GROMACS .gro file of C-alpha atoms in nm:
model
  300
    1UNK     CA    1  -1.995 -12.767  -1.011
    2UNK     CA    2  -2.311 -12.942  -1.123
    3UNK     CA    3  -2.468 -12.894  -0.783
    4UNK     CA    4  -2.429 -12.516  -0.814
    5UNK     CA    5  -2.579 -12.515  -1.162
    6UNK     CA    6  -2.879 -12.707  -1.032
    7UNK     CA    7  -2.927 -12.462  -0.744
    8UNK     CA    8  -2.970 -12.177  -0.993
    9UNK     CA    9  -3.278 -12.337  -1.150
   10UNK     CA   10  -3.488 -12.158  -0.891
   11UNK     CA   11  -3.595 -11.819  -0.759
   12UNK     CA   12  -3.285 -11.608  -0.695
   13UNK     CA   13  -3.377 -11.338  -0.446
   14UNK     CA   14  -3.198 -11.006  -0.501
   15UNK     CA   15  -3.227 -10.842  -0.162
   16UNK     CA   16  -3.243 -10.477  -0.058
   17UNK     CA   17  -2.983 -10.309   0.160
   18UNK     CA   18  -3.168 -10.152   0.454
   19UNK     CA   19  -3.042  -9.827   0.607
   20UNK     CA   20  -3.063  -9.678   0.956
   21UNK     CA   21  -3.207  -9.334   1.026
   22UNK     CA   22  -2.855  -9.192   1.001
   23UNK     CA   23  -2.807  -9.344   0.657
   24UNK     CA   24  -2.572  -9.625   0.757
   25UNK     CA   25  -2.629  -9.987   0.660
   26UNK     CA   26  -2.865 -10.162   0.902
   27UNK     CA   27  -2.720 -10.511   0.933
   28UNK     CA   28  -2.966 -10.628   1.199
   29UNK     CA   29  -3.258 -10.555   0.970
   30UNK     CA   30  -3.073 -10.711   0.679
   31UNK     CA   31  -3.043 -11.034   0.873
   32UNK     CA   32  -3.414 -11.030   0.960
   33UNK     CA   33  -3.512 -10.974   0.596
   34UNK     CA   34  -3.289 -11.260   0.485
   35UNK     CA   35  -3.428 -11.499   0.745
   36UNK     CA   36  -3.784 -11.406   0.649
   37UNK     CA   37  -3.743 -11.509   0.286
   38UNK     CA   38  -3.528 -11.814   0.359
   39UNK     CA   39  -3.785 -11.942   0.606
   40UNK     CA   40  -4.053 -11.883   0.342
   41UNK     CA   41  -3.869 -12.121   0.107
   42UNK     CA   42  -3.618 -11.911  -0.091
   43UNK     CA   43  -3.312 -12.122  -0.173
   44UNK     CA   44  -3.074 -11.871  -0.338
   45UNK     CA   45  -2.998 -11.517  -0.220
   46UNK     CA   46  -2.801 -11.242  -0.397
   47UNK     CA   47  -2.662 -10.967  -0.174
   48UNK     CA   48  -2.508 -10.664  -0.345
   49UNK     CA   49  -2.724 -10.684  -0.654
   50UNK     CA   50  -2.894 -10.391  -0.824
   51UNK     CA   51  -3.190 -10.412  -0.585
   52UNK     CA   52  -2.930 -10.395  -0.308
   53UNK     CA   53  -2.804 -10.060  -0.444
   54UNK     CA   54  -2.464 -10.209  -0.528
   55UNK     CA   55  -2.333  -9.893  -0.690
   56UNK     CA   56  -2.437  -9.672  -0.398
   57UNK     CA   57  -2.247  -9.876  -0.139
   58UNK     CA   58  -1.884  -9.840  -0.039
   59UNK     CA   59  -1.654 -10.144  -0.071
   60UNK     CA   60  -1.659 -10.185   0.307
   61UNK     CA   61  -2.040 -10.171   0.314
   62UNK     CA   62  -2.062 -10.434   0.042
   63UNK     CA   63  -1.832 -10.660   0.241
   64UNK     CA   64  -2.039 -10.618   0.556
   65UNK     CA   65  -2.365 -10.682   0.372
   66UNK     CA   66  -2.215 -10.999   0.227
   67UNK     CA   67  -2.099 -11.119   0.569
   68UNK     CA   68  -2.437 -11.041   0.726
   69UNK     CA   69  -2.618 -11.230   0.451
   70UNK     CA   70  -2.395 -11.536   0.480
   71UNK     CA   71  -2.449 -11.547   0.856
   72UNK     CA   72  -2.825 -11.508   0.818
   73UNK     CA   73  -2.867 -11.777   0.551
   74UNK     CA   74  -2.650 -12.030   0.732
   75UNK     CA   75  -2.690 -12.369   0.567
   76UNK     CA   76  -3.050 -12.301   0.467
   77UNK     CA   77  -2.982 -12.127   0.134
   78UNK     CA   78  -2.705 -12.067  -0.117
   79UNK     CA   79  -2.551 -11.723  -0.159
   80UNK     CA   80  -2.478 -11.581  -0.505
   81UNK     CA   81  -2.267 -11.276  -0.422
   82UNK     CA   82  -2.285 -10.968  -0.643
   83UNK     CA   83  -1.944 -10.840  -0.756
   84UNK     CA   84  -1.833 -10.599  -1.026
   85UNK     CA   85  -1.675 -10.268  -1.128
   86UNK     CA   86  -1.312 -10.300  -1.247
   87UNK     CA   87  -1.155 -10.645  -1.269
   88UNK     CA   88  -0.944 -10.594  -0.957
   89UNK     CA   89  -1.241 -10.487  -0.746
   90UNK     CA   90  -1.453 -10.776  -0.873
   91UNK     CA   91  -1.179 -11.030  -0.799
   92UNK     CA   92  -1.119 -10.886  -0.452
   93UNK     CA   93  -1.491 -10.904  -0.373
   94UNK     CA   94  -1.517 -11.258  -0.509
   95UNK     CA   95  -1.225 -11.375  -0.296
   96UNK     CA   96  -1.373 -11.207   0.008
   97UNK     CA   97  -1.700 -11.391  -0.056
   98UNK     CA   98  -1.513 -11.720  -0.103
   99UNK     CA   99  -1.330 -11.668   0.224
  100UNK     CA  100  -1.670 -11.644   0.396
  101UNK     CA  101  -1.798 -11.969   0.251
  102UNK     CA  102  -1.971 -11.840  -0.063
  103UNK     CA  103  -1.938 -12.065  -0.367
  104UNK     CA  104  -2.092 -11.849  -0.642
  105UNK     CA  105  -2.066 -11.491  -0.767
  106UNK     CA  106  -2.283 -11.289  -1.001
  107UNK     CA  107  -2.074 -11.043  -1.204
  108UNK     CA  108  -2.252 -10.716  -1.278
  109UNK     CA  109  -2.262 -10.594  -1.637
  110UNK     CA  110  -1.935 -10.405  -1.694
  111UNK     CA  111  -1.974 -10.030  -1.634
  112UNK     CA  112  -1.778  -9.877  -1.918
  113UNK     CA  113  -1.876  -9.641  -2.199
  114UNK     CA  114  -1.691  -9.851  -2.457
  115UNK     CA  115  -1.786 -10.217  -2.439
  116UNK     CA  116  -1.681 -10.459  -2.711
  117UNK     CA  117  -1.818 -10.809  -2.733
  118UNK     CA  118  -1.466 -10.954  -2.725
  119UNK     CA  119  -1.375 -10.733  -2.431
  120UNK     CA  120  -1.679 -10.865  -2.247
  121UNK     CA  121  -1.536 -11.216  -2.276
  122UNK     CA  122  -1.192 -11.100  -2.156
  123UNK     CA  123  -1.341 -10.917  -1.857
  124UNK     CA  124  -1.527 -11.222  -1.731
  125UNK     CA  125  -1.240 -11.457  -1.815
  126UNK     CA  126  -1.003 -11.261  -1.591
  127UNK     CA  127  -1.249 -11.270  -1.302
  128UNK     CA  128  -1.338 -11.638  -1.348
  129UNK     CA  129  -0.974 -11.746  -1.377
  130UNK     CA  130  -0.891 -11.562  -1.053
  131UNK     CA  131  -1.144 -11.775  -0.859
  132UNK     CA  132  -1.141 -12.113  -1.035
  133UNK     CA  133  -1.303 -12.283  -0.737
  134UNK     CA  134  -1.612 -12.060  -0.752
  135UNK     CA  135  -1.911 -12.070  -0.983
  136UNK     CA  136  -1.939 -11.752  -1.192
  137UNK     CA  137  -2.260 -11.605  -1.338
  138UNK     CA  138  -2.231 -11.311  -1.581
  139UNK     CA  139  -2.516 -11.058  -1.577
  140UNK     CA  140  -2.600 -10.962  -1.936
  141UNK     CA  141  -2.787 -10.636  -1.991
  142UNK     CA  142  -2.650 -10.547  -2.334
  143UNK     CA  143  -2.792 -10.686  -2.661
  144UNK     CA  144  -2.439 -10.655  -2.804
  145UNK     CA  145  -2.339 -10.968  -2.612
  146UNK     CA  146  -2.451 -11.262  -2.824
  147UNK     CA  147  -2.453 -11.636  -2.787
  148UNK     CA  148  -2.113 -11.664  -2.954
  149UNK     CA  149  -1.949 -11.469  -2.672
  150UNK     CA  150  -2.127 -11.673  -2.405
  151UNK     CA  151  -2.019 -11.997  -2.574
  152UNK     CA  152  -1.659 -11.874  -2.598
  153UNK     CA  153  -1.655 -11.779  -2.231
  154UNK     CA  154  -1.785 -12.123  -2.139
  155UNK     CA  155  -1.509 -12.287  -2.344
  156UNK     CA  156  -1.225 -12.103  -2.172
  157UNK     CA  157  -1.378 -12.091  -1.821
  158UNK     CA  158  -1.539 -12.414  -1.702
  159UNK     CA  159  -1.639 -12.245  -1.375
  160UNK     CA  160  -1.879 -12.011  -1.556
  161UNK     CA  161  -2.194 -12.200  -1.466
  162UNK     CA  162  -2.486 -11.971  -1.543
  163UNK     CA  163  -2.607 -11.659  -1.717
  164UNK     CA  164  -2.839 -11.394  -1.577
  165UNK     CA  165  -3.000 -11.252  -1.891
  166UNK     CA  166  -3.169 -10.913  -1.863
  167UNK     CA  167  -3.224 -10.792  -2.217
  168UNK     CA  168  -3.602 -10.739  -2.247
  169UNK     CA  169  -3.650 -10.950  -2.557
  170UNK     CA  170  -3.755 -11.315  -2.512
  171UNK     CA  171  -3.695 -11.395  -2.879
  172UNK     CA  172  -3.338 -11.273  -2.855
  173UNK     CA  173  -3.296 -11.459  -2.527
  174UNK     CA  174  -3.406 -11.784  -2.694
  175UNK     CA  175  -3.143 -11.736  -2.965
  176UNK     CA  176  -2.864 -11.636  -2.726
  177UNK     CA  177  -2.935 -11.930  -2.496
  178UNK     CA  178  -2.927 -12.179  -2.780
  179UNK     CA  179  -2.621 -12.028  -2.948
  180UNK     CA  180  -2.445 -11.998  -2.613
  181UNK     CA  181  -2.535 -12.344  -2.485
  182UNK     CA  182  -2.883 -12.409  -2.350
  183UNK     CA  183  -2.765 -12.716  -2.161
  184UNK     CA  184  -2.419 -12.583  -2.079
  185UNK     CA  185  -2.537 -12.309  -1.842
  186UNK     CA  186  -2.811 -12.238  -1.592
  187UNK     CA  187  -3.011 -11.963  -1.763
  188UNK     CA  188  -3.181 -11.707  -1.540
  189UNK     CA  189  -3.442 -11.455  -1.643
  190UNK     CA  190  -3.283 -11.142  -1.500
  191UNK     CA  191  -3.592 -10.927  -1.552
  192UNK     CA  192  -3.799 -11.064  -1.264
  193UNK     CA  193  -4.157 -11.192  -1.260
  194UNK     CA  194  -4.306 -10.985  -1.547
  195UNK     CA  195  -4.079 -11.158  -1.800
  196UNK     CA  196  -4.043 -11.493  -1.627
  197UNK     CA  197  -4.327 -11.688  -1.794
  198UNK     CA  198  -4.207 -11.585  -2.141
  199UNK     CA  199  -3.843 -11.663  -2.067
  200UNK     CA  200  -3.938 -11.990  -1.899
  201UNK     CA  201  -4.121 -12.097  -2.215
  202UNK     CA  202  -3.799 -12.070  -2.416
  203UNK     CA  203  -3.551 -12.216  -2.172
  204UNK     CA  204  -3.487 -12.015  -1.853
  205UNK     CA  205  -3.531 -12.236  -1.549
  206UNK     CA  206  -3.443 -11.977  -1.288
  207UNK     CA  207  -3.534 -11.614  -1.237
  208UNK     CA  208  -3.424 -11.325  -1.021
  209UNK     CA  209  -3.667 -11.133  -0.803
  210UNK     CA  210  -3.670 -10.821  -0.592
  211UNK     CA  211  -4.042 -10.858  -0.527
  212UNK     CA  212  -3.972 -11.177  -0.332
  213UNK     CA  213  -3.826 -10.971  -0.047
  214UNK     CA  214  -4.173 -10.821   0.007
  215UNK     CA  215  -4.400 -11.104  -0.108
  216UNK     CA  216  -4.218 -11.438  -0.105
  217UNK     CA  217  -4.538 -11.641  -0.123
  218UNK     CA  218  -4.637 -11.485  -0.455
  219UNK     CA  219  -4.299 -11.535  -0.617
  220UNK     CA  220  -4.272 -11.894  -0.500
  221UNK     CA  221  -4.624 -11.960  -0.622
  222UNK     CA  222  -4.522 -11.847  -0.970
  223UNK     CA  223  -4.214 -12.071  -0.958
  224UNK     CA  224  -4.417 -12.372  -0.850
  225UNK     CA  225  -4.680 -12.312  -1.119
  226UNK     CA  226  -4.415 -12.292  -1.390
  227UNK     CA  227  -4.245 -12.606  -1.267
  228UNK     CA  228  -4.578 -12.784  -1.285
  229UNK     CA  229  -4.639 -12.656  -1.639
  230UNK     CA  230  -4.942 -12.462  -1.518
  231UNK     CA  231  -4.909 -12.138  -1.713
  232UNK     CA  232  -5.261 -12.013  -1.628
  233UNK     CA  233  -5.173 -12.032  -1.258
  234UNK     CA  234  -4.842 -11.854  -1.322
  235UNK     CA  235  -5.027 -11.580  -1.507
  236UNK     CA  236  -5.268 -11.538  -1.216
  237UNK     CA  237  -4.965 -11.438  -1.007
  238UNK     CA  238  -4.843 -11.224  -1.298
  239UNK     CA  239  -5.167 -11.025  -1.284
  240UNK     CA  240  -5.140 -10.982  -0.906
  241UNK     CA  241  -4.791 -10.836  -0.925
  242UNK     CA  242  -4.832 -10.656  -1.257
  243UNK     CA  243  -4.897 -10.303  -1.124
  244UNK     CA  244  -4.623 -10.334  -0.863
  245UNK     CA  245  -4.370 -10.422  -1.131
  246UNK     CA  246  -4.501 -10.149  -1.362
  247UNK     CA  247  -4.427  -9.897  -1.088
  248UNK     CA  248  -4.077 -10.039  -1.055
  249UNK     CA  249  -4.017 -10.024  -1.429
  250UNK     CA  250  -4.157  -9.675  -1.494
  251UNK     CA  251  -3.927  -9.400  -1.621
  252UNK     CA  252  -3.645  -9.639  -1.715
  253UNK     CA  253  -3.676  -9.815  -1.376
  254UNK     CA  254  -3.600  -9.495  -1.185
  255UNK     CA  255  -3.797  -9.617  -0.882
  256UNK     CA  256  -3.706  -9.985  -0.908
  257UNK     CA  257  -3.556 -10.011  -0.559
  258UNK     CA  258  -3.771  -9.738  -0.404
  259UNK     CA  259  -4.093  -9.928  -0.477
  260UNK     CA  260  -3.963 -10.244  -0.309
  261UNK     CA  261  -3.842 -10.052  -0.005
  262UNK     CA  262  -4.171  -9.864   0.016
  263UNK     CA  263  -4.356 -10.195   0.026
  264UNK     CA  264  -4.123 -10.323   0.296
  265UNK     CA  265  -4.173 -10.002   0.495
  266UNK     CA  266  -4.551 -10.029   0.472
  267UNK     CA  267  -4.521 -10.389   0.592
  268UNK     CA  268  -4.315 -10.269   0.888
  269UNK     CA  269  -4.005 -10.459   0.780
  270UNK     CA  270  -3.750 -10.184   0.712
  271UNK     CA  271  -3.714  -9.813   0.646
  272UNK     CA  272  -3.799  -9.678   0.302
  273UNK     CA  273  -3.470  -9.487   0.268
  274UNK     CA  274  -3.269  -9.518  -0.053
  275UNK     CA  275  -2.950  -9.349  -0.164
  276UNK     CA  276  -2.908  -9.116  -0.461
  277UNK     CA  277  -2.946  -9.146  -0.753
  278UNK     CA  278  -3.262  -9.330  -0.638
  279UNK     CA  279  -3.530  -9.124  -0.461
  280UNK     CA  280  -3.803  -9.155  -0.203
  281UNK     CA  281  -4.139  -9.204  -0.372
  282UNK     CA  282  -4.380  -8.912  -0.400
  283UNK     CA  283  -4.708  -8.947  -0.205
  284UNK     CA  284  -4.914  -9.052  -0.507
  285UNK     CA  285  -4.687  -9.348  -0.582
  286UNK     CA  286  -4.678  -9.445  -0.215
  287UNK     CA  287  -5.055  -9.463  -0.225
  288UNK     CA  288  -5.041  -9.688  -0.530
  289UNK     CA  289  -4.802  -9.921  -0.350
  290UNK     CA  290  -5.045  -9.934  -0.058
  291UNK     CA  291  -5.329 -10.019  -0.296
  292UNK     CA  292  -5.129 -10.303  -0.447
  293UNK     CA  293  -5.041 -10.443  -0.106
  294UNK     CA  294  -5.410 -10.436  -0.014
  295UNK     CA  295  -5.492 -10.658  -0.314
  296UNK     CA  296  -5.234 -10.909  -0.197
  297UNK     CA  297  -5.396 -10.943   0.142
  298UNK     CA  298  -5.221 -11.203   0.355
  299UNK     CA  299  -4.998 -11.320   0.070
  300UNK     CA  300  -4.698 -11.107   0.169
   0.00000   0.00000   0.00000
């Protein structure tokens, strides 16, 4: 699965799920959004991620979003399908993705009030063993999961090929990656562009992005600068997107998806609608999004 591991050393776009006026999933617009970023140069796409409102979709909607995304990417990009919830649901979704030609899944952080580090390994082992022909990428959001657990999972599941790390602590990430196996896995910064330069400096060679749906040129410019070792150029992009990402991260990321969809709406690309527990942005924040877009000019 070396080819899959290599694909993950890149921008991994986590796409939105657009809705119609009646609140249903808008698959036509989804396909257009996917084609837009793929044609801009995005090589890996994650449907049904957090930016795609995974937890607000029904199982049938998640399946249809996956199928729409696969059809829209064609052979031009790899799909890393988001799966999760209980083990049975995650396995069912992974097999559905496999049956539609997808070779990799990203497993959402387990949603459970009582998470043990050992149980984290068991959860991912059951999913990975159920789809041994697929690459599996755990999504780590808890600091309780350490490098020892990642290393153990890699020992028992050779098809675990990467780690999406989203604990906002680059020092801890550096330790977890080295204890878990810096060269064993593809390590992704799961906290998007604001953290990417710091995580890149200590070993992440891929990063996830919701911003890329709205401004692919900016995200790809940061990737290219980091690949070239040009940190000043990467930080120029960081400054351009800084306020946008601050709006997404405010109030424990309450408006994370809403800010991206607002930008897409102002660009005329999809409706701004989100599902509870997200919200439509108040007018003042909408104006801030407009101001940010104006600073980007033709770079969206």
